[in-house]
Amino acid sequence: MKILFEGKGIDIPSSASVLDIIDSLNINGKPVVAIINGVAKDIDTKLAENDDVKVITNTMPEALEHIRHSLSHVLALAIKRMLPNVQLGTGPAIENGFYYDVKCDQTFTTDDLQKIEQIMREILQEELPFKRKEMPVAEAIQKFEEMNEPFKVDIINNLNVDKVSIYETGDLFELCSGPHVPNTSVIPVDGFKLTSVSGSYWRGDVKNDAMQRIYGTAWLSKEDLDKYFEIMASAAERDHRKLGPELGIFHIDEHAVGSVFWLKNGCTLFNTIKDFIAKTIKKYGYYQVQTPQLLSKELWETSGHWEKFRDNMFIVQDEDKTLAIKPMNCPGHIIVYKIGQKSYKDLPVRIAEFGICHRNESSGALHGIMRLRAFMQDDGHVICTKDQIVSETQEFCKSLKEVYSAFGFNDIAVKFSDRPEKRAGSDDVWDNAENALKEAAIASGLDFTVNHGEGAFYGPKLEFVLKDCLGRSWQCGTLQVDFVLPERFGIYYIDSNGERQCPVMIHRAIVGSIERFIGILIEHYAGKFPFYLAPVQIVVASITEKSAEYAKKVHKFINDAGYRCELDIDNNKINYKIREHSAQKIPVLIIVGEKEAADNTVSIRRLGSDENVVLPLDDLLTFCKEQEKIGFYAQ
């Protein structure tokens, strides 16, 4: 039998698995999983004629996802060994690690995590195999009921299948689709650590059982693990929840759970970002609208959000009418489009809105300003013909890169998310939408990976993921091709033959939630914003009371030129003022004393520098313009 291994044809015995022929493949490292015809499979999967095979080993970055997934099973087994009566929930691999949800009468402590971690290390050294088998649904339910594992039974009852996949690892009998490492010895003993425990709810619903979620991180080596914790230590210093209040940017209050109070500096920062995006998208042909916060239940039923998104919507009863506070802006933009008849000459119609959205997130999911219940999106919708999808996607990608680059982000990854299990529209509609979006992505020069099953319920999407200075990934921008909502709402345009045609709707956002983007910026810059972005760009500080009048003159000169400048003529000593304004991360401090007043000069100190530069006052605006061009401080 012949297969293709890394582009070369090789002969293997009939019905052999990759594991059977591993010694002849001359690979570097221990095998983790096999990629067979583009799909990850267990290493002992039987091969067929002409299969295209690649082996992922424990030396490759691609192995991490599977090692982390397998470690979640090891975690479940370790918990079971320590507390046999624990009921198991789910345990996936996540970015940087893994977790497992369990229901347990005992509240886990830091000491418990250390004990569980030690048991996990012992399991790894036992070289336990991950054995996969398929089992009829009825038999699996009976088995899990006998084991007192109600959450596994609940999962199976919500699957529309005849058989389920089971993995056995030592005494662990686990419901899982895999794949997994061949045995526990493949996982680096010193490459993981349990990090924390938090509360959760079964299926993320507060109405369901309370669970405990144990988190861990995992890497290919101890060196990688140590590097990760160094990054995390830096991230803690940059945490927007710490820096935001310290720098007078925002306040989170128990009286407004899931919302944010923007303080003076924060409001300036917010508006600076919003105004820049507005200026950019205007250049790309968008016009702005503002749509209502409250829209009728009937509108959300037509769009499909009432069925798919109802639990995340805030509902208001107005006499005999049910309304919802909008969780997104698309239905409102469809109403805007329907005002007045459109012809093919009017298309594409590009509608933008800085719309405030409300989503009923669980309190446990809230995280500073990164995850809120009320937030503003830089939302937009393009209503166009199918033939215009490619050009509109290309133009959007240009605008997105322009905005990201301006804020210091040039490392952008793209994911293509295709049809989810629960969706609106026929398979034919989805085929057309996915093919159109792939064509547009390729034409836009995007190098994308496929994110199976993660599309919106109405259409496939591109997700734009930027990296910050610590190498962390943040999904911000999106573009979705929607053939469903235009048909549901009956919108149309008149074609060149005078006939009605249903258009396509492109949903797009560049940064998504502006609140979340500000949180990312705070952490990326550690609060040391580039000059053009800083809420306060310059502080003019007097050395003594005698130079206060000259300081006022300089302050007015800068403010009149349009820069964000503040005045400090307090009686504090100048060294104190320097320390205070440096702590507030002001990019430029202008120091004036009697000498500067006499010479009509200013002494300039940039953030992070101990050197003062003396300039004539007339040259100060040239200096400020140069600071705008510099753009970014060293991180």
XYZ file of C-alpha atoms in Angstrom:
635
model
C 0.000 0.000 0.000
C 1.332 3.463 -0.853
C 0.900 6.680 1.123
C 2.246 10.208 0.741
C 4.499 11.207 3.657
C 5.648 14.837 3.678
C 5.323 14.993 -0.105
C 7.066 11.697 -0.848
C 5.381 8.420 -1.767
C 6.319 5.457 0.432
C 5.169 1.845 0.589
C 3.732 0.540 3.862
C 1.989 -2.685 4.942
C -1.756 -2.850 4.377
C -3.862 -1.417 7.253
C -0.782 -0.145 9.085
C -1.040 2.869 11.361
C 1.476 5.676 11.653
C 2.556 4.132 14.958
C 3.307 0.841 13.187
C 5.698 2.512 10.744
C 7.051 5.294 12.985
C 10.577 3.846 13.184
C 10.933 3.990 9.398
C 9.824 7.616 9.057
C 12.998 9.193 10.493
C 11.218 11.891 12.496
C 12.745 14.182 15.118
C 11.137 13.809 18.558
C 8.290 11.779 20.006
C 5.150 11.458 17.858
C 2.146 13.361 19.219
C -0.566 13.112 16.550
C -0.789 12.414 12.827
C -2.245 14.839 10.305
C -4.015 12.568 7.825
C -5.440 14.314 4.764
C -5.343 17.588 6.674
C -7.170 16.309 9.798
C -5.507 15.619 13.163
C -5.857 11.972 14.176
C -4.484 9.634 16.852
C -1.090 8.228 15.942
C -2.494 4.666 15.889
C -5.202 5.478 13.298
C -5.172 2.921 10.484
C -3.997 4.322 7.159
C -5.628 3.862 3.746
C -4.268 3.856 0.224
C -2.965 7.287 -0.935
C -3.418 8.961 2.458
C -1.438 12.187 2.808
C 0.377 11.998 6.153
C 2.330 14.374 8.367
C 3.565 13.551 11.874
C 3.459 16.191 14.610
C 6.161 15.572 17.211
C 6.748 17.036 20.658
C 9.393 19.367 19.192
C 6.875 21.229 17.030
C 4.705 24.208 18.073
C 1.700 22.443 16.465
C 1.969 19.795 19.190
C 1.017 22.212 21.962
C -2.741 22.121 21.384
C -2.780 18.306 21.602
C -0.424 18.163 24.590
C -2.610 20.671 26.426
C -5.763 18.744 25.569
C -4.187 15.515 26.811
C -3.039 17.269 29.988
C -6.650 18.218 30.718
C -7.410 14.468 30.829
C -4.394 13.918 33.082
C -5.738 16.682 35.323
C -9.148 14.954 35.494
C -7.474 11.636 36.355
C -5.361 13.273 39.077
C -8.419 14.937 40.632
C -10.253 11.613 40.569
C -7.338 9.903 42.307
C -7.351 12.526 45.036
C -11.154 12.848 45.333
C -12.936 9.838 43.753
C -16.436 11.328 44.206
C -15.734 14.428 42.096
C -18.065 14.785 39.109
C -16.337 15.713 35.865
C -17.496 18.450 33.496
C -15.383 19.357 30.473
C -11.682 20.031 29.962
C -10.497 21.626 26.722
C -7.188 23.027 25.586
C -7.183 26.819 25.556
C -4.686 29.494 24.566
C -1.533 28.963 26.635
C -2.929 25.972 28.516
C -5.949 23.979 29.574
C -8.620 23.704 32.259
C -11.084 21.256 33.716
C -14.480 21.944 35.303
C -15.519 19.729 38.206
C -18.315 19.640 40.756
C -16.979 19.018 44.232
C -18.103 19.674 47.812
C -14.550 20.642 48.726
C -13.306 24.112 47.779
C -9.916 23.783 46.135
C -7.021 25.785 47.617
C -3.527 26.614 46.407
C -2.219 23.691 48.476
C -4.706 21.389 46.694
C -3.418 22.557 43.320
C 0.111 21.646 44.347
C -1.028 18.176 45.422
C -2.954 17.647 42.155
C 0.042 18.854 40.162
C 2.300 16.309 41.889
C -0.147 13.507 41.106
C -0.187 14.656 37.473
C 3.604 14.387 37.296
C 3.420 10.869 38.670
C 0.826 9.957 36.020
C 3.044 11.289 33.228
C 5.831 8.970 34.370
C 3.484 5.967 34.344
C 3.380 6.033 30.511
C -0.376 5.454 30.469
C -1.769 5.061 26.929
C -4.697 7.066 25.584
C -6.949 4.300 24.235
C -9.785 5.357 21.950
C -12.930 3.373 21.240
C -16.397 4.063 19.894
C -19.419 3.135 21.964
C -23.161 3.135 21.213
C -24.926 6.085 22.843
C -27.175 3.936 25.063
C -24.217 1.944 26.347
C -22.193 5.094 27.053
C -25.079 6.718 28.931
C -25.503 3.611 31.043
C -21.780 3.542 31.808
C -21.645 7.195 32.844
C -24.796 6.831 34.956
C -23.177 3.927 36.798
C -20.117 6.129 37.345
C -22.315 8.980 38.693
C -21.179 11.365 35.957
C -24.363 13.338 35.147
C -22.570 16.024 33.128
C -21.251 13.453 30.673
C -24.799 12.091 30.308
C -26.051 15.628 29.650
C -23.464 16.124 26.901
C -24.407 12.849 25.200
C -28.121 13.628 25.401
C -27.457 16.830 23.446
C -25.553 15.056 20.680
C -27.403 13.908 17.598
C -25.264 10.781 17.038
C -25.529 6.995 17.285
C -22.060 6.464 18.717
C -19.675 8.457 20.881
C -15.912 8.478 21.160
C -14.399 7.369 24.478
C -10.809 7.651 25.692
C -9.467 5.504 28.516
C -6.334 6.642 30.319
C -5.581 4.511 33.358
C -8.767 4.578 35.416
C -10.161 7.588 33.554
C -13.124 6.834 31.274
C -13.640 10.055 29.340
C -16.047 11.271 26.670
C -13.918 12.993 24.016
C -13.507 13.283 20.251
C -9.692 13.517 20.502
C -7.110 13.214 19.178
C -4.589 12.652 21.977
C -0.938 11.868 22.485
C -0.114 8.126 22.342
C 0.738 7.945 26.049
C 1.461 10.231 28.985
C 5.257 9.969 28.636
C 5.088 12.188 25.524
C 4.079 15.156 27.710
C 7.035 17.077 29.221
C 7.001 16.523 32.999
C 8.501 19.948 33.698
C 6.624 21.827 30.966
C 3.343 22.494 32.788
C 1.958 24.070 35.944
C -1.476 24.490 37.511
C -2.097 28.211 37.889
C -5.464 28.979 39.467
C -8.967 27.885 40.369
C -12.167 29.855 39.809
C -15.916 29.420 39.919
C -17.945 28.514 36.855
C -21.356 27.138 35.922
C -22.252 24.110 33.878
C -22.571 25.208 30.249
C -21.840 28.777 31.418
C -25.411 29.226 32.681
C -25.957 30.575 36.217
C -29.158 28.526 36.391
C -27.101 25.317 36.227
C -24.824 23.583 38.726
C -21.939 25.552 40.216
C -18.549 24.130 39.251
C -14.890 24.755 40.047
C -12.543 25.389 37.146
C -8.879 24.472 37.568
C -6.545 26.169 35.107
C -3.096 25.104 33.972
C -0.503 26.265 31.493
C 1.620 23.932 29.365
C 4.620 24.317 27.047
C 7.101 22.165 25.164
C 9.912 22.709 27.679
C 10.738 24.141 31.082
C 12.491 27.030 29.333
C 9.277 27.899 27.480
C 7.316 27.584 30.728
C 9.699 29.945 32.565
C 9.532 32.432 29.689
C 5.730 32.349 29.854
C 5.764 33.258 33.557
C 8.194 36.102 32.864
C 5.720 37.443 30.322
C 2.883 37.015 32.801
C 4.815 38.974 35.425
C 5.227 41.786 32.904
C 1.544 41.493 31.999
C 0.594 41.908 35.670
C 2.505 45.198 35.756
C 0.676 46.278 32.592
C -2.779 45.105 33.721
C -5.311 47.647 32.477
C -7.415 47.108 35.616
C -4.483 48.469 37.646
C -3.165 51.159 35.301
C -6.540 52.469 34.116
C -7.658 53.878 37.481
C -4.099 54.977 38.393
C -3.847 57.057 35.221
C -7.322 58.568 35.578
C -8.682 56.714 32.547
C -11.684 54.768 33.869
C -13.538 53.617 36.948
C -15.489 50.398 37.486
C -18.203 50.611 40.117
C -20.446 48.046 41.815
C -23.426 50.273 41.054
C -22.952 49.713 37.303
C -21.837 46.113 36.900
C -20.488 45.454 33.438
C -20.283 49.142 32.508
C -17.495 51.696 32.684
C -17.192 55.254 33.966
C -14.831 57.126 31.656
C -12.853 59.696 33.600
C -11.304 62.867 32.181
C -8.252 61.210 30.618
C -10.255 58.190 29.499
C -12.856 60.284 27.737
C -10.105 62.112 25.866
C -8.482 58.809 24.891
C -11.828 57.311 23.857
C -12.696 60.272 21.652
C -9.217 60.395 20.107
C -9.538 56.778 18.995
C -13.129 57.172 17.846
C -12.379 60.351 15.875
C -9.395 58.744 14.145
C -11.442 55.714 13.079
C -14.287 57.983 11.928
C -11.888 60.024 9.810
C -10.403 56.860 8.301
C -13.667 55.158 7.365
C -15.057 58.392 5.888
C -12.122 58.264 3.505
C -13.290 54.767 2.503
C -16.806 55.929 1.650
C -18.819 55.264 4.830
C -21.453 57.593 6.192
C -22.419 57.583 9.862
C -25.841 56.951 11.349
C -27.192 56.576 14.879
C -29.869 53.950 15.508
C -32.145 53.450 18.551
C -31.162 51.455 21.625
C -34.578 49.828 22.017
C -35.971 47.785 19.141
C -39.021 45.564 19.013
C -39.021 41.823 19.639
C -40.475 41.327 16.136
C -37.385 42.875 14.544
C -35.079 40.514 16.490
C -37.298 37.566 15.543
C -36.951 38.452 11.875
C -33.165 38.745 12.152
C -32.903 35.451 14.038
C -31.244 36.967 17.093
C -34.287 36.260 19.255
C -33.829 32.537 18.641
C -30.022 32.413 18.673
C -29.086 35.222 21.074
C -32.111 35.658 23.350
C -30.337 34.707 26.605
C -27.751 37.450 26.064
C -30.284 40.218 25.458
C -31.732 42.680 27.975
C -35.525 42.706 27.602
C -37.829 45.647 28.363
C -41.617 45.484 28.621
C -43.429 48.590 27.352
C -47.146 48.201 28.081
C -48.168 45.408 25.681
C -44.969 45.542 23.601
C -41.733 43.623 24.197
C -38.519 45.440 23.340
C -34.844 44.503 23.533
C -31.833 46.712 24.138
C -29.750 46.132 21.043
C -26.846 43.683 21.390
C -25.675 44.588 17.870
C -26.420 47.168 15.192
C -27.162 45.171 12.019
C -31.015 45.164 12.118
C -31.005 48.920 12.642
C -28.777 49.406 9.623
C -31.116 47.303 7.514
C -33.955 49.653 8.452
C -31.760 52.604 7.400
C -31.075 50.913 4.046
C -34.786 50.303 3.435
C -35.537 54.051 3.561
C -35.891 54.984 -0.076
C -35.565 52.692 -3.090
C -32.036 51.735 -4.177
C -30.766 50.889 -7.642
C -27.622 49.045 -8.662
C -26.047 52.465 -9.237
C -26.397 53.247 -5.509
C -24.485 50.136 -4.440
C -22.391 49.580 -2.470
C -24.081 51.385 0.429
C -21.601 51.729 3.321
C -23.231 52.468 6.682
C -21.204 53.052 9.875
C -22.192 53.579 13.483
C -20.373 53.983 16.750
C -23.195 52.053 18.342
C -23.559 51.256 22.019
C -24.477 47.596 22.494
C -25.665 45.738 25.576
C -25.145 42.018 26.156
C -26.185 40.129 29.249
C -22.818 38.578 30.077
C -22.563 36.532 33.278
C -20.794 38.367 36.098
C -18.056 35.736 36.121
C -17.190 36.506 32.500
C -16.664 40.237 33.094
C -13.052 41.403 33.016
C -12.181 45.069 33.543
C -13.010 46.897 30.312
C -12.033 43.898 28.179
C -15.390 42.170 28.737
C -18.392 44.359 29.546
C -22.164 44.326 29.331
C -22.286 47.781 27.739
C -19.755 48.835 25.106
C -19.373 50.805 21.881
C -18.514 49.112 18.579
C -17.004 50.727 15.520
C -19.654 48.891 13.576
C -20.374 49.083 9.891
C -22.321 47.299 7.174
C -21.812 47.262 3.437
C -24.842 46.364 1.344
C -23.662 45.403 -2.100
C -23.969 42.981 -4.994
C -22.276 39.587 -4.916
C -19.802 40.842 -7.535
C -18.695 43.594 -5.145
C -17.735 41.297 -2.241
C -14.112 40.986 -3.368
C -13.479 44.706 -3.878
C -15.250 45.637 -0.621
C -13.212 43.082 1.315
C -10.019 44.450 -0.217
C -10.949 48.000 0.748
C -11.851 46.934 4.280
C -8.523 45.159 4.707
C -6.728 48.350 3.636
C -8.649 50.432 6.175
C -8.070 47.879 8.938
C -4.308 47.728 8.355
C -4.180 51.524 8.244
C -5.862 51.792 11.655
C -3.898 48.971 13.286
C -0.590 50.356 12.019
C -1.405 53.804 13.386
C -1.823 52.310 16.853
C 1.375 50.273 16.652
C 0.091 46.857 15.573
C 1.583 45.335 12.430
C 1.592 41.627 13.294
C -1.897 40.519 12.244
C -3.113 36.936 11.896
C -6.343 36.055 10.083
C -8.773 33.226 10.785
C -11.490 32.050 8.420
C -14.484 30.870 10.493
C -16.922 28.670 8.608
C -20.472 27.458 9.291
C -21.445 26.725 12.911
C -23.631 23.801 13.904
C -26.541 26.109 14.761
C -27.109 28.469 11.857
C -29.676 30.130 9.666
C -29.884 29.498 5.930
C -29.575 26.448 3.716
C -26.369 24.583 2.901
C -26.479 26.085 -0.600
C -26.586 29.580 0.872
C -23.633 28.762 3.104
C -21.695 27.229 0.224
C -22.134 30.451 -1.739
C -21.198 32.670 1.217
C -18.119 30.654 2.178
C -16.868 30.445 -1.400
C -17.375 34.185 -1.901
C -15.526 35.056 1.318
C -12.622 32.706 0.547
C -12.287 34.237 -2.903
C -12.290 37.710 -1.339
C -9.730 36.738 1.313
C -7.376 35.277 -1.295
C -7.800 38.314 -3.559
C -6.966 40.527 -0.560
C -3.682 38.671 -0.106
C -4.655 37.267 3.295
C -2.809 34.254 4.672
C -5.521 32.677 6.830
C -6.102 29.578 8.915
C -9.479 27.845 9.107
C -11.424 28.080 12.356
C -14.012 25.343 11.847
C -17.560 25.929 13.115
C -16.950 29.425 14.536
C -18.824 31.523 11.978
C -21.768 33.771 12.889
C -25.174 32.111 12.686
C -25.917 34.089 9.505
C -22.598 33.813 7.679
C -18.881 32.941 7.594
C -16.382 35.475 8.859
C -12.800 36.601 8.831
C -11.316 37.311 12.256
C -8.333 39.644 12.495
C -6.035 38.878 15.425
C -3.324 41.335 16.432
C -0.309 40.675 18.666
C 0.840 43.018 21.411
C 4.398 43.667 22.568
C 4.268 40.593 24.849
C 3.266 38.343 21.971
C -0.295 37.944 23.232
C -3.069 37.571 20.658
C -6.201 39.736 20.639
C -9.060 39.127 18.222
C -10.429 42.544 17.254
C -11.560 43.095 13.676
C -14.161 40.999 11.869
C -15.697 40.784 8.413
C -18.747 38.590 7.779
C -20.471 37.808 4.491
C -24.216 37.470 5.015
C -26.652 36.098 2.448
C -29.291 35.378 5.118
C -30.451 38.660 6.713
C -31.037 40.529 3.419
C -33.428 37.773 2.372
C -35.130 37.604 5.766
C -35.780 41.349 5.763
C -36.764 41.430 2.104
C -34.371 44.204 1.153
C -33.605 44.678 -2.511
C -32.146 46.889 -5.195
C -33.274 47.468 -8.778
C -30.848 45.978 -11.313
C -30.012 47.289 -14.788
C -33.016 45.408 -16.230
C -35.439 47.035 -13.786
C -35.790 43.820 -11.763
C -35.638 43.463 -7.994
C -32.514 41.689 -6.695
C -31.548 40.673 -3.167
C -28.193 42.204 -2.146
C -25.437 40.829 0.071
C -24.680 42.305 3.498
C -21.117 42.566 4.773
C -20.797 43.047 8.530
C -17.453 44.598 9.516
C -15.655 46.139 12.465
C -12.051 47.272 12.697
C -11.377 47.308 16.450
C -14.709 45.903 17.615
C -15.367 47.104 21.150
C -13.583 50.425 21.645
C -13.515 49.768 25.393
C -11.712 46.478 24.874
C -9.324 48.067 22.381
C -8.400 50.712 24.951
C -7.698 47.929 27.465
C -5.387 46.322 24.895
C -3.645 49.649 24.241
C -3.106 50.297 27.954
C -1.421 46.914 28.356
C 0.509 47.112 25.076
C 2.055 50.456 25.998
C 2.059 49.878 29.781
C 0.240 53.215 29.966
C 3.088 55.035 28.138
C 0.969 56.114 25.196
C 2.603 57.564 22.095
C 2.457 61.340 21.929
C -0.444 61.548 19.469
C -2.548 59.178 21.598
C -1.741 60.324 25.139
C -4.720 61.927 26.915
C -2.361 64.604 28.238
C 0.478 65.153 25.791
C 2.384 67.906 27.566
C 2.581 69.394 31.052
C 4.117 72.838 31.527
C 5.648 73.034 35.014
C 7.033 76.146 36.673
C 10.184 75.921 38.824
C 9.235 78.790 41.137
C 6.368 81.193 41.641
C 8.345 83.837 39.738
C 8.120 81.797 36.520
C 4.372 81.066 36.846
C 3.295 83.830 34.467
C 5.698 82.644 31.790
C 4.467 79.074 32.309
C 0.920 80.305 31.664
C 2.089 81.956 28.445
C 3.760 78.746 27.244
C 0.692 76.705 28.209
C -1.603 78.962 26.197
C 0.783 78.892 23.223
C 0.681 75.068 23.143
C -3.060 74.768 23.745
C -3.843 77.304 21.035
C -1.891 75.093 18.629
C -4.308 72.238 19.363
C -2.191 70.057 21.640
C -3.495 68.570 24.880
C -1.515 70.477 27.473
C -1.915 71.017 31.219
C -0.374 73.603 33.544
C 1.365 72.912 36.868
C 2.234 76.100 38.763
C 1.790 74.614 42.239
C 4.309 75.481 44.942
C 5.819 71.979 44.965
C 9.515 71.574 44.196
C 10.382 70.814 40.593
C 11.846 67.370 41.415
C 8.515 66.430 42.981
C 6.677 67.646 39.870
C 8.972 65.619 37.605
C 8.336 62.446 39.648
C 4.571 62.992 39.702
C 4.179 63.650 35.997
C 6.522 60.782 35.120
C 4.366 58.480 37.255
C 1.371 59.681 35.256
C 3.346 58.778 32.097
C 3.075 62.223 30.502
C 5.075 62.036 27.228
C 6.556 65.537 27.406
C 7.303 67.727 30.421
C 8.191 71.365 29.751
C 10.073 73.006 32.609
C 10.287 76.768 32.834
C 12.124 78.949 35.341
C 13.364 82.505 35.505
C 16.151 81.798 32.986
C 13.717 80.344 30.433
C 11.393 83.305 30.956
C 14.238 85.747 30.404
C 15.503 83.958 27.276
C 12.026 83.106 25.899
C 12.985 79.402 25.818
C 11.673 76.140 27.245
C 13.438 73.159 28.814
C 11.983 69.885 27.540
C 12.189 66.452 29.171
C 10.730 63.417 27.383
C 9.300 60.507 29.341
C 11.994 57.943 30.146
C 14.864 60.386 29.640
C 16.965 62.217 32.249
C 18.162 64.773 29.720
C 16.669 68.206 29.205
C 16.623 69.851 25.771
C 16.453 73.651 25.649
C 14.637 75.198 22.677
C 13.439 78.698 21.747
C 9.719 78.998 22.344
C 9.198 79.636 18.627
C 10.634 76.149 17.859
C 8.367 74.334 20.307
C 5.594 73.561 17.832
C 8.123 72.064 15.417
C 9.262 69.808 18.269
C 5.653 68.765 18.937
C 5.100 67.881 15.291
C 8.240 65.734 15.388
C 6.892 63.898 18.444
C 3.727 63.056 16.507
C 5.862 61.471 13.784
C 7.856 59.364 16.262
C 4.625 57.588 17.116
C 5.738 55.116 19.735
C 7.928 54.862 22.802
C 10.100 51.827 23.504
C 8.092 49.232 25.377
